[in-house]
Short mmCIF file of C-alpha atoms and ligand atoms in Angstrom, two decimals:
data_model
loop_
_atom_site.label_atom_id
_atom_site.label_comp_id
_atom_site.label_asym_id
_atom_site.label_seq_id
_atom_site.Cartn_x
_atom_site.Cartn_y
_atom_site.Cartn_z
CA UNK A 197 12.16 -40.33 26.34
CA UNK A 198 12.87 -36.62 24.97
CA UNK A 199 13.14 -38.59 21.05
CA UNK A 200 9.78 -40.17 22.18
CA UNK A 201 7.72 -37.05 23.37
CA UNK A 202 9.35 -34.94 20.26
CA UNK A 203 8.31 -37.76 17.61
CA UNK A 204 4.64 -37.93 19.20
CA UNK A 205 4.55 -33.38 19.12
CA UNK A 206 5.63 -34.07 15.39
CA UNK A 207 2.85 -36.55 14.48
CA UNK A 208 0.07 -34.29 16.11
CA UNK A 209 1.65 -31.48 14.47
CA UNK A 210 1.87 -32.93 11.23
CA UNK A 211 -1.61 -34.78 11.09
CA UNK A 212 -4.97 -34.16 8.90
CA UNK A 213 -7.49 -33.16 11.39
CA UNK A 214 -10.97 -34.77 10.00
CA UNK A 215 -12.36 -32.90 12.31
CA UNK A 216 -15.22 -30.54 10.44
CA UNK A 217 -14.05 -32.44 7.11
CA UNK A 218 -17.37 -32.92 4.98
CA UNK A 219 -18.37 -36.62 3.88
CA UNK A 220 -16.87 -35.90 0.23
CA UNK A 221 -13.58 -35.33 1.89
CA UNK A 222 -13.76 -38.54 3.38
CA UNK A 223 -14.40 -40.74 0.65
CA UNK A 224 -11.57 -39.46 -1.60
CA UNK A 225 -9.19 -40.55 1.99
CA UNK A 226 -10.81 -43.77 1.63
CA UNK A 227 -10.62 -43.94 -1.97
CA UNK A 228 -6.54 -43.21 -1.53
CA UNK A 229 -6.54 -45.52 1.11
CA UNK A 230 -8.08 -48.51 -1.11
CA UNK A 231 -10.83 -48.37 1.80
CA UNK A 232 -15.03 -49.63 0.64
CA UNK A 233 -16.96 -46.55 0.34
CA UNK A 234 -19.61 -47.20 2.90
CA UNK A 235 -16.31 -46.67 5.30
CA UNK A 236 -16.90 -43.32 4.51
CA UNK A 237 -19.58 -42.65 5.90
CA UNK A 238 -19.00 -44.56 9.53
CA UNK A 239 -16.16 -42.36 9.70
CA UNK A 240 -17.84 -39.26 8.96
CA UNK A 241 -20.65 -40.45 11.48
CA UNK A 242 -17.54 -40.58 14.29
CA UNK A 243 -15.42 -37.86 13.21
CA UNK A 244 -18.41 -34.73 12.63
CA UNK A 245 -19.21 -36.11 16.52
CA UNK A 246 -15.42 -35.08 17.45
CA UNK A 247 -14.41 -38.66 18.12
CA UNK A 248 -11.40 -39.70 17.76
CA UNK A 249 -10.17 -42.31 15.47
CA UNK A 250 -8.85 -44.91 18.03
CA UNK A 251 -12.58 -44.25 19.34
CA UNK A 252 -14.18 -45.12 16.43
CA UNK A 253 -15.16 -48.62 17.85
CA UNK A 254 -17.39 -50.18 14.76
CA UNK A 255 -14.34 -50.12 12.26
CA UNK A 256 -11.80 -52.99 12.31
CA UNK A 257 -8.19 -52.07 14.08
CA UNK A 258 -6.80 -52.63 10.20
CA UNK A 259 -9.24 -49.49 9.40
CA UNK A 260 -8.33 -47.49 11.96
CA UNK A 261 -4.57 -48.20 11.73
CA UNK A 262 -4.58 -47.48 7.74
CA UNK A 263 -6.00 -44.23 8.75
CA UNK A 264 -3.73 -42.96 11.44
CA UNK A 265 -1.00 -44.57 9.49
CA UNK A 266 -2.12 -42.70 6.57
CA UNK A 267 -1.68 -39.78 9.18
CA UNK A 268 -5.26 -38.50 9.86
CA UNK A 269 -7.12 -38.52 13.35
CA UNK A 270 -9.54 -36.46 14.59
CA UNK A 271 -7.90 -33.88 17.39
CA UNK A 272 -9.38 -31.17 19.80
CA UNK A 273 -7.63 -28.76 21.73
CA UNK A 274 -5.98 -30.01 24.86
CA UNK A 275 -8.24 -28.91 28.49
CA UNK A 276 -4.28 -26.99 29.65
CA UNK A 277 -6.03 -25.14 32.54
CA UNK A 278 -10.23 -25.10 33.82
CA UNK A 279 -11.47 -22.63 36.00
CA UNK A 280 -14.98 -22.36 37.20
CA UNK A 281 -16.90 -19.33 38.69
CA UNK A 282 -18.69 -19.97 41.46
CA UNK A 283 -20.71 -17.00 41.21
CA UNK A 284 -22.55 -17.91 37.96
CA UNK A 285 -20.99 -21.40 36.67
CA UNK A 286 -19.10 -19.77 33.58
CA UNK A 287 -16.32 -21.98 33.04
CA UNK A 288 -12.60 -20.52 31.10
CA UNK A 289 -10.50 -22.77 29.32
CA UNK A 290 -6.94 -22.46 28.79
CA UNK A 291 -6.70 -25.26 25.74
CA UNK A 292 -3.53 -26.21 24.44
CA UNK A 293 -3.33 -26.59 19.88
CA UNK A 294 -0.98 -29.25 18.07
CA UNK A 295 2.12 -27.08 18.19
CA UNK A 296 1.84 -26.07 21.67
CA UNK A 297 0.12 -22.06 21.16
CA UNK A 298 -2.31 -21.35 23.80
CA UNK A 299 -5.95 -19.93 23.48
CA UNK A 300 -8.49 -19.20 25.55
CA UNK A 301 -12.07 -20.49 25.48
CA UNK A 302 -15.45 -19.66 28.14
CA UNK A 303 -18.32 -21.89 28.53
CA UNK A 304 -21.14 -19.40 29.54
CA UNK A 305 -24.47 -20.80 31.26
CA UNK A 306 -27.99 -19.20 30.63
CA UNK A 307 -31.66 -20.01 30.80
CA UNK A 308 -31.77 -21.02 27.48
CA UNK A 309 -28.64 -23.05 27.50
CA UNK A 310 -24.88 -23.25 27.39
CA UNK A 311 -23.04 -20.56 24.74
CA UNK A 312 -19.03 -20.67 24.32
CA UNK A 313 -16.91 -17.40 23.47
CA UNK A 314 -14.18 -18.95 20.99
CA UNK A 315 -10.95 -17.63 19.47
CA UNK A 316 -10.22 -17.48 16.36
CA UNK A 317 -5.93 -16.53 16.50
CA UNK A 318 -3.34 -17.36 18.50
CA UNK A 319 -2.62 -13.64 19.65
CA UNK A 320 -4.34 -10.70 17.62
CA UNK A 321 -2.56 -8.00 16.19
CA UNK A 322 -5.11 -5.21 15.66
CA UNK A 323 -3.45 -3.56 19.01
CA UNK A 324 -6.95 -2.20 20.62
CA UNK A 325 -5.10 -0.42 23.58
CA UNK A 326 -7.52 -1.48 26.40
CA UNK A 327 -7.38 -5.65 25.24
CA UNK A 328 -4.99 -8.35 26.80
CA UNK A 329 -5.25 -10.27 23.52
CA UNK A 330 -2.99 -7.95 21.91
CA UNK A 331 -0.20 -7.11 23.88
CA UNK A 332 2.29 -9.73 22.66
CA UNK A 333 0.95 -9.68 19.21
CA UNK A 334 -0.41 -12.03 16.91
CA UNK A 335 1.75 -15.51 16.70
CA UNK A 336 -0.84 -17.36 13.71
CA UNK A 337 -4.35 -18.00 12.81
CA UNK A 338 -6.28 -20.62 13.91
CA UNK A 339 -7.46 -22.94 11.43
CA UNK A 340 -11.58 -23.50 11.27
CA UNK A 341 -10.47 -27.02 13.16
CA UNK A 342 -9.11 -25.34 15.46
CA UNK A 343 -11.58 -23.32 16.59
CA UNK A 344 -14.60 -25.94 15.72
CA UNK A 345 -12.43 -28.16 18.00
CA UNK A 346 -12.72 -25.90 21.00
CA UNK A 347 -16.69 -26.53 21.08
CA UNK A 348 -16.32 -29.91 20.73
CA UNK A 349 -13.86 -30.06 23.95
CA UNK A 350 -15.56 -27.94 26.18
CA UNK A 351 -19.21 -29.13 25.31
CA UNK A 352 -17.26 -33.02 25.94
CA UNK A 353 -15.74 -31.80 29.40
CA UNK A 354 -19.46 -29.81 30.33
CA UNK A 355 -20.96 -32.83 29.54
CA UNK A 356 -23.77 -30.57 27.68
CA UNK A 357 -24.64 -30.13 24.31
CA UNK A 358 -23.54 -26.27 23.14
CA UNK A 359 -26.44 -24.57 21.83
CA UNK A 360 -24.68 -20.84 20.94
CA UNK A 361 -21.35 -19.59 19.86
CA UNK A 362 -19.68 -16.13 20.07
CA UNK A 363 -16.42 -15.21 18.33
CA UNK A 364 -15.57 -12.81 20.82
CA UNK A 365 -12.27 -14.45 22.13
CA UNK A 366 -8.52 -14.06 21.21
CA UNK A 367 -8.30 -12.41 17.62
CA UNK A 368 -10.04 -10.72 15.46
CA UNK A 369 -12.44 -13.27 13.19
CA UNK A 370 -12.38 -10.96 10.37
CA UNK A 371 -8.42 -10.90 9.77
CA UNK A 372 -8.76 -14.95 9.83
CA UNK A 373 -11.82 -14.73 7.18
CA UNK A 374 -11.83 -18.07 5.83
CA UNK A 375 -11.40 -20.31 8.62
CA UNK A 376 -13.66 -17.93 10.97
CA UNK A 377 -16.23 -18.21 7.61
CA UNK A 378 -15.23 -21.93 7.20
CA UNK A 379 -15.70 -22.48 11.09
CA UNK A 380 -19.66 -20.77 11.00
CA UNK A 381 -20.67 -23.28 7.83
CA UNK A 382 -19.08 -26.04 9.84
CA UNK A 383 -20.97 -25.27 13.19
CA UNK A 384 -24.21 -25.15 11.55
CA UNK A 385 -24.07 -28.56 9.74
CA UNK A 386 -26.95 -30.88 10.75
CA UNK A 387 -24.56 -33.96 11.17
CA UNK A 388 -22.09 -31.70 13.29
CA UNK A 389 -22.89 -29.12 16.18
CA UNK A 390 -26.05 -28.27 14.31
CA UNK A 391 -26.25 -24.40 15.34
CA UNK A 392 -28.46 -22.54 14.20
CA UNK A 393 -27.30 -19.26 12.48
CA UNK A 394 -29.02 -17.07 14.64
CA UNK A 395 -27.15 -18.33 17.72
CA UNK A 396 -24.00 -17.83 16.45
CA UNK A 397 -22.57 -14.03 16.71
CA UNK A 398 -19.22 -12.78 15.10
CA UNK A 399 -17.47 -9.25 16.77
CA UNK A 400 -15.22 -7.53 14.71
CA UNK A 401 -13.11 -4.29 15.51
CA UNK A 402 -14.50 -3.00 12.42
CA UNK A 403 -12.52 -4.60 9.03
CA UNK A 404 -15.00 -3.25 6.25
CA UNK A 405 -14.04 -5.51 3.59
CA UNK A 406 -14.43 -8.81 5.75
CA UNK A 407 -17.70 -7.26 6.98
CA UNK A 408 -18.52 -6.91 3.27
CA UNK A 409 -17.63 -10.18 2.52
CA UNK A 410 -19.68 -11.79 5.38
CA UNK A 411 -22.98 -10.13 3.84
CA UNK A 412 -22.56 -12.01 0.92
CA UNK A 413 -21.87 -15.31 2.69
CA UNK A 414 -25.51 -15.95 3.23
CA UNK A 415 -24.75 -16.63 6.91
CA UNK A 416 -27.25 -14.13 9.01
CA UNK A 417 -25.11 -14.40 11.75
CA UNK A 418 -25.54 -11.55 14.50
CA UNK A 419 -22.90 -8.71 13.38
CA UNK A 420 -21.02 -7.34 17.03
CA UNK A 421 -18.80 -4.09 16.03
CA UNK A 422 -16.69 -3.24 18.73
CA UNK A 423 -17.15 0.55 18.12
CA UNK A 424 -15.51 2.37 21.68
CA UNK A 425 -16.46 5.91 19.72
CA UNK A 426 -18.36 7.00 17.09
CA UNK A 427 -15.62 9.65 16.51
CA UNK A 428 -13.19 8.78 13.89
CA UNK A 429 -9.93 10.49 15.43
CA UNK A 430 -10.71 9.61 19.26
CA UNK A 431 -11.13 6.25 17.71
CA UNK A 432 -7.99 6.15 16.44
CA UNK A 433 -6.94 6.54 19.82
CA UNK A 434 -8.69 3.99 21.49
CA UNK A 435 -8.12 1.37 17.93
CA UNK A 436 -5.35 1.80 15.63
CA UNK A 437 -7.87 -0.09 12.84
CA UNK A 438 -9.44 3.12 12.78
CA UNK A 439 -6.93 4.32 10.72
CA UNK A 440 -7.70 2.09 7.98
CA UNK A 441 -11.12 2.57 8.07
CA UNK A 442 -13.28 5.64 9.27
CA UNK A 443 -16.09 5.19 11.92
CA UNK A 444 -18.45 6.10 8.64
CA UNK A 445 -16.78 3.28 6.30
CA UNK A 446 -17.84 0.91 9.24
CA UNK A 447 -21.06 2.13 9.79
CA UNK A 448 -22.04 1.94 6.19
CA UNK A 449 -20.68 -1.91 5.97
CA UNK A 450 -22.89 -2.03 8.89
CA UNK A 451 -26.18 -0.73 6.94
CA UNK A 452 -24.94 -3.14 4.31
CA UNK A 453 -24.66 -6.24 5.89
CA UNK A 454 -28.36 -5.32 7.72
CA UNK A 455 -29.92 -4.82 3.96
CA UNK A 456 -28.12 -8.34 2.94
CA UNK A 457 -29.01 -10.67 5.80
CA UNK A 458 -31.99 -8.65 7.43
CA UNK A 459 -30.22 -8.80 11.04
CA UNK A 460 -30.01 -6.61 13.28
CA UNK A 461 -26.70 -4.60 14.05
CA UNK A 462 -25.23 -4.82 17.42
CA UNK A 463 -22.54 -2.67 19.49
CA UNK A 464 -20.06 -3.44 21.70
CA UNK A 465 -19.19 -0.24 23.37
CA UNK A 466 -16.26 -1.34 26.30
CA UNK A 467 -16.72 2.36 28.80
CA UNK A 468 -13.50 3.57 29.80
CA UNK A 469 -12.79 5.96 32.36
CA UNK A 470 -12.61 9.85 31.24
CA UNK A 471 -11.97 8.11 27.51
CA UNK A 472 -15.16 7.76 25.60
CA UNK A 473 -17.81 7.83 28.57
CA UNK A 474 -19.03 11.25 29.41
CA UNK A 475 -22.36 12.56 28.74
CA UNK A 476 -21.10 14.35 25.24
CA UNK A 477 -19.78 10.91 24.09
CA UNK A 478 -23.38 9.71 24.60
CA UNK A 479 -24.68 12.47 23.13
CA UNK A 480 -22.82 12.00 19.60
CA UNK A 481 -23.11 8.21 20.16
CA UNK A 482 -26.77 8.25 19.66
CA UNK A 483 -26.90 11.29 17.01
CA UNK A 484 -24.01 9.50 15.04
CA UNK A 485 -26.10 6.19 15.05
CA UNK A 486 -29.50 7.43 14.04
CA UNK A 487 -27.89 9.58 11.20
CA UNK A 488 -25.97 6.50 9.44
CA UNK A 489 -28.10 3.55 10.38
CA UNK A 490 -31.40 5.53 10.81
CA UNK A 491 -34.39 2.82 11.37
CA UNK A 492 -31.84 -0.16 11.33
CA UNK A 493 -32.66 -2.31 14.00
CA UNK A 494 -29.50 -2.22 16.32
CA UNK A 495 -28.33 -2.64 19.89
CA UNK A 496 -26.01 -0.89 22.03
CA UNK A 497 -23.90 -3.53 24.28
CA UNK A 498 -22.34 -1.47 27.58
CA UNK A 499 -19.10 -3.08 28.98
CA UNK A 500 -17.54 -1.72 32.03
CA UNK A 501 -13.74 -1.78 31.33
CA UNK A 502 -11.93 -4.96 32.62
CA UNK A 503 -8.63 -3.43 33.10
CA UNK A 504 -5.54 -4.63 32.41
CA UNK A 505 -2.62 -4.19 34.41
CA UNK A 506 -0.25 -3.28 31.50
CA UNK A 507 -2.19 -0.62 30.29
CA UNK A 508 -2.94 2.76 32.45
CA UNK A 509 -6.79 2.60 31.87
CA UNK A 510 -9.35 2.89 34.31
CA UNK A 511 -13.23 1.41 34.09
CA UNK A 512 -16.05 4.10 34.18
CA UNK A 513 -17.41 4.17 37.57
CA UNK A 514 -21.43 2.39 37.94
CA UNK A 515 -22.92 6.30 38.07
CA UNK A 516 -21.24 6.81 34.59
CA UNK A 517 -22.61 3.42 33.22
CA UNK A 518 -26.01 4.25 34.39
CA UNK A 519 -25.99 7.73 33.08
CA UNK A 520 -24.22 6.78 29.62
CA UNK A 521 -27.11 4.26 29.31
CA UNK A 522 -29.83 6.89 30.25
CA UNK A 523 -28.87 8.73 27.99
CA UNK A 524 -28.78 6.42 24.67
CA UNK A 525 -32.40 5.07 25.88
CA UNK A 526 -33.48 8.67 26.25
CA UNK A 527 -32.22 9.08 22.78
CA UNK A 528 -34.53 6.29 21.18
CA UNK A 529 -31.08 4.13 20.99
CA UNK A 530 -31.44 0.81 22.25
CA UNK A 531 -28.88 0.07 25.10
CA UNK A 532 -28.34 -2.49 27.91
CA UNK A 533 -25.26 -2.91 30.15
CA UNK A 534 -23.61 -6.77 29.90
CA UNK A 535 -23.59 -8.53 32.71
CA UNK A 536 -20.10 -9.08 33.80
CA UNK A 537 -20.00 -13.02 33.84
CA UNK A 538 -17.30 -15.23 36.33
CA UNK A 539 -16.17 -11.79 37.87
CA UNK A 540 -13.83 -14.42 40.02
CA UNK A 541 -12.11 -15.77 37.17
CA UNK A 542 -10.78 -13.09 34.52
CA UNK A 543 -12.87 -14.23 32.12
CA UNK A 544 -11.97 -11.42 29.93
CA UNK A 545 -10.23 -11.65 26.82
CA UNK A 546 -6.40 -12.82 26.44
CA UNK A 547 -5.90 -12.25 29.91
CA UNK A 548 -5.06 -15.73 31.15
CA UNK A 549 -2.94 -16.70 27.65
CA UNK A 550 -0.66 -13.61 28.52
CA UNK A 551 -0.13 -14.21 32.15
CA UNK A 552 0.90 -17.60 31.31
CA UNK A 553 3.35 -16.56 28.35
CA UNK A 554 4.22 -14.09 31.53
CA UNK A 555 5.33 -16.90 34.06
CA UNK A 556 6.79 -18.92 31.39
CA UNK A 557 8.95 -16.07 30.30
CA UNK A 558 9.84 -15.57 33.91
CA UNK A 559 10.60 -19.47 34.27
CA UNK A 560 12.93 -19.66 31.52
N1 SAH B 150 -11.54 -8.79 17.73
C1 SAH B 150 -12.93 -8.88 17.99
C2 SAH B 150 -13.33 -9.94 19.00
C3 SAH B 150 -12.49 -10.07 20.24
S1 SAH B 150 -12.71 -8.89 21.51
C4 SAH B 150 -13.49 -7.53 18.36
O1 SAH B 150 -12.73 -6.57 18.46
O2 SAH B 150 -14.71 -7.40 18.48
C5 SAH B 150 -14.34 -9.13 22.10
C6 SAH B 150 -14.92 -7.92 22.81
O3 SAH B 150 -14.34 -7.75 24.12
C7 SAH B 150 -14.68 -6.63 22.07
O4 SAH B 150 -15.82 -5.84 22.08
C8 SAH B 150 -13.58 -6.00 22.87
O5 SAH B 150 -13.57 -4.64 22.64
C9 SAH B 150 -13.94 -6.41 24.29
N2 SAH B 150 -12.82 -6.35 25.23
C10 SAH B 150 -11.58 -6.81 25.05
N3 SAH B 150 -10.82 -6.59 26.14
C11 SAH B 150 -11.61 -5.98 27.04
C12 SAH B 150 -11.40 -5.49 28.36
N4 SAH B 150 -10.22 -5.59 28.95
N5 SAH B 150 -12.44 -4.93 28.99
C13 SAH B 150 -13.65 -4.83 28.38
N6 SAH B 150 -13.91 -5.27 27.15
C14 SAH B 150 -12.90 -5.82 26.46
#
């Protein structure tokens, strides 16, 4: 039984995911596999839908077998664990990859439709000290599969199409640049999810030369910098990748990447407790903005602290929020604070993939 479950990890682990291949890709596997070329194309009409290949149910079984033989399939991530708020209907996936790493996923419902927060690592190792994500460090990138194949699985188990994606889960999108870049091409192709650019946004913690890079892509996605302080050296404090690159070296990527794609800039500004939320933070917070991006169009996102238990950091109290909000507004600087969505089920990042790597530890 043990031979039997190892030899079926090893096949999944060792298998060609088709999953987000393009049709040219295809035809050269059914080219090797002696397969007729219109083949090609029913398979590319199952697999870009995120069936899988014992699904694909107008090919003969000697098709489907030569293909699986051959060693390709079409795989999502396992559904490990599923909780749903019942405050607002946001559903958080615990989904289980090929070699058995865990990530986290959250299906988020609006007016306008259903928008999933993906990750793009297995871990992260930028060591932001306020994030769950980080604390055990990074174990591997995901590749653009991988993280296509967590829309695909949730969207399946919602039963709803997925109209928006944010890459605001485990990881840090810009130290995985070619999947994460790989994964945004894949999402918006017509036979595939078919998502539009502009409802697809990337968050970095601020890595200049992937935000560099992504300007060039042609792919106006939404830019989200995680920014915590516009002041280089309490930065530093807050995000060790601020000692790579300065709070200015951001912002100007940031003035870049509005010139190339014509989008504009958002903020993600998480308000912690004595930290980076009093009135004077504000203060420089707006004056900082308007001096490096000056008329850019940008937002300012406000997220009350989720804390986390490991870490001795406290969430700015509502009065703070408001006031640090006042103030940007009052200060021309475009601000709103996030709604905190399935407040009943931790649906902030990491937390669940560390609490389980917790209890397993404690198992063992
Ligand atoms: N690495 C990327 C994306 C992942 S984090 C980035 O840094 O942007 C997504 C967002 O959630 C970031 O803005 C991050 O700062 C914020 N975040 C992470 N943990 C948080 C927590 N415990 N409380 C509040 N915000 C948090």
């Amino acid at each position: 039984m043990v031979y039997y479950i190892l030899s079926i990890c090893l096949l999944r682990g060792n298998m060609i995911n088709l999953l987000g291949k393009d049709e040219n890709f295809i035809a050269s596997v059914c080219a090797a596999l002696s397969l007729p070329g219109y083949r090609a194309r029913q398979i590319y009409g199952w697999s870009s839908k995120g069936v899988s290949v014992e699904d694909m149910t107008n090919l003969p079984l000697a098709v489907r077998s030569a293909l699986t033989g051959a060693g390709y399939g079409v795989m999502l991530p396992e559904i490990a664990e599923k909780y749903v708020s019942r405050v607002d209907g946001t559903v958080k996936y615990l989904m289980r990859l090929g070699d058995g790493e865990m990530i986290e996923s959250v299906v988020m419902s609006y007016r306008y439709g259903k928008t999933i927060c993906v990750s793009c690592q297995a871990g992260c190792r930028m060591g932001c000290r306020f994030c769950a994500s980080t604390l055990n460090g990074l174990k591997r990138n995901l590749t653009c599969d991988e993280i296509l194949g967590q829309v695909y699985a949730a969207s399946r188990d919602v039963g709803e199409r997925i109209s928006g994606i944010v890459m605001m889960g485990i990881g840090e999108p810009l130290d995985n640049y070619d999947s994460s870049v790989a994964f945004i091409r894949a999402a918006g192709n017509p036979d595939g999810l078919n998502i539009g650019m502009r409802h697809i946004s990337l968050s970095t913690c601020g890595i200049v030369p992937g935000i560099l890079g992504l300007a060039d892509e042609d792919l106006p996605v939404t830019l989200s910098v995680s920014l915590h302080s516009i002041d280089t050296e309490k930065r530093k404090k807050i995000m060790p990748v601020t000692n790579a690159w300065s709070v200015e070296e951001i912002l100007s990527a940031c003035r870049c990447y509005f010139e190339k794609t014509g989008r504009r800039i958002s903020f993600e500004y998480t308000l912690i407790a004595g930290e980076n939320d009093s009135e004077e933070d504000a203060r420089q917070l707006a004056t900082g903005l308007k001096k490096h991006l000056g008329r850019i169009p940008l937002h300012v996102n406000l997220i009350p602290l989720n804390p986390v238990s490991e870490r001795d950091l406290r969430k700015s109290g509502r009065e703070n929020v408001d006031r640090f909000k006042r103030n940007l507004v009052g200060s021309g600087v475009n601000a709103t604070v996030r709604r905190r969505l399935g407040p009943d089920i931790n649906a902030s990042c990491g937390q669940l993939r560390y609490s389980r790597a917790l209890s397993e530890r404690n198992n063992e």
